[in-house]
Amino acid sequence: MFMDEVVFSGLAIVGLTCAFFVGVYIAVKKDIKKHGTGE
């Protein structure tokens, strides 16, 4: 059962990484929408 901790920590890292990239993507999308073309 020692694999559970490894799998859980791995999923946690992947989840946090995905959440981070999604947050950045949303922030960039909002920024582009705010400035129009983004230039």
mmCIF file of C-alpha atoms in Angstrom:
data_model
loop_
_atom_site.group_PDB
_atom_site.id
_atom_site.type_symbol
_atom_site.label_atom_id
_atom_site.label_comp_id
_atom_site.label_asym_id
_atom_site.label_seq_id
_atom_site.Cartn_x
_atom_site.Cartn_y
_atom_site.Cartn_z
ATOM 1 C CA MET A 1 0.000 0.000 0.000
ATOM 2 C CA PHE A 2 3.044 2.279 0.069
ATOM 3 C CA MET A 3 2.300 3.219 -3.553
ATOM 4 C CA ASP A 4 -0.818 5.153 -2.492
ATOM 5 C CA GLU A 5 1.230 8.042 -1.087
ATOM 6 C CA VAL A 6 3.357 8.204 -4.233
ATOM 7 C CA VAL A 7 0.303 8.147 -6.502
ATOM 8 C CA PHE A 8 -1.512 10.724 -4.358
ATOM 9 C CA SER A 9 1.451 13.123 -4.317
ATOM 10 C CA GLY A 10 1.881 12.654 -8.067
ATOM 11 C CA LEU A 11 -1.784 13.448 -8.726
ATOM 12 C CA ALA A 12 -1.572 16.451 -6.395
ATOM 13 C CA ILE A 13 1.426 17.842 -8.312
ATOM 14 C CA VAL A 14 -0.284 17.269 -11.668
ATOM 15 C CA GLY A 15 -3.505 18.842 -10.372
ATOM 16 C CA LEU A 16 -1.731 21.920 -9.041
ATOM 17 C CA THR A 17 0.240 22.287 -12.265
ATOM 18 C CA CYS A 18 -2.942 22.042 -14.372
ATOM 19 C CA ALA A 19 -4.718 24.535 -12.092
ATOM 20 C CA PHE A 20 -1.776 26.941 -12.427
ATOM 21 C CA PHE A 21 -1.745 26.766 -16.223
ATOM 22 C CA VAL A 22 -5.541 27.117 -16.375
ATOM 23 C CA GLY A 23 -5.300 30.202 -14.156
ATOM 24 C CA VAL A 24 -2.621 31.726 -16.377
ATOM 25 C CA TYR A 25 -4.667 30.907 -19.494
ATOM 26 C CA ILE A 26 -7.775 32.591 -18.054
ATOM 27 C CA ALA A 27 -5.746 35.633 -16.955
ATOM 28 C CA VAL A 28 -4.208 35.998 -20.431
ATOM 29 C CA LYS A 29 -7.618 35.527 -22.072
ATOM 30 C CA LYS A 30 -9.150 38.253 -19.895
ATOM 31 C CA ASP A 31 -6.177 40.538 -20.571
ATOM 32 C CA ILE A 32 -6.523 40.078 -24.347
ATOM 33 C CA LYS A 33 -10.263 40.729 -24.161
ATOM 34 C CA LYS A 34 -9.633 43.871 -22.092
ATOM 35 C CA HIS A 35 -7.108 45.274 -24.583
ATOM 36 C CA GLY A 36 -8.942 44.136 -27.700
ATOM 37 C CA THR A 37 -6.276 42.741 -30.033
ATOM 38 C CA GLY A 38 -3.757 42.447 -27.212
ATOM 39 C CA GLU A 39 -1.312 44.858 -28.817
#
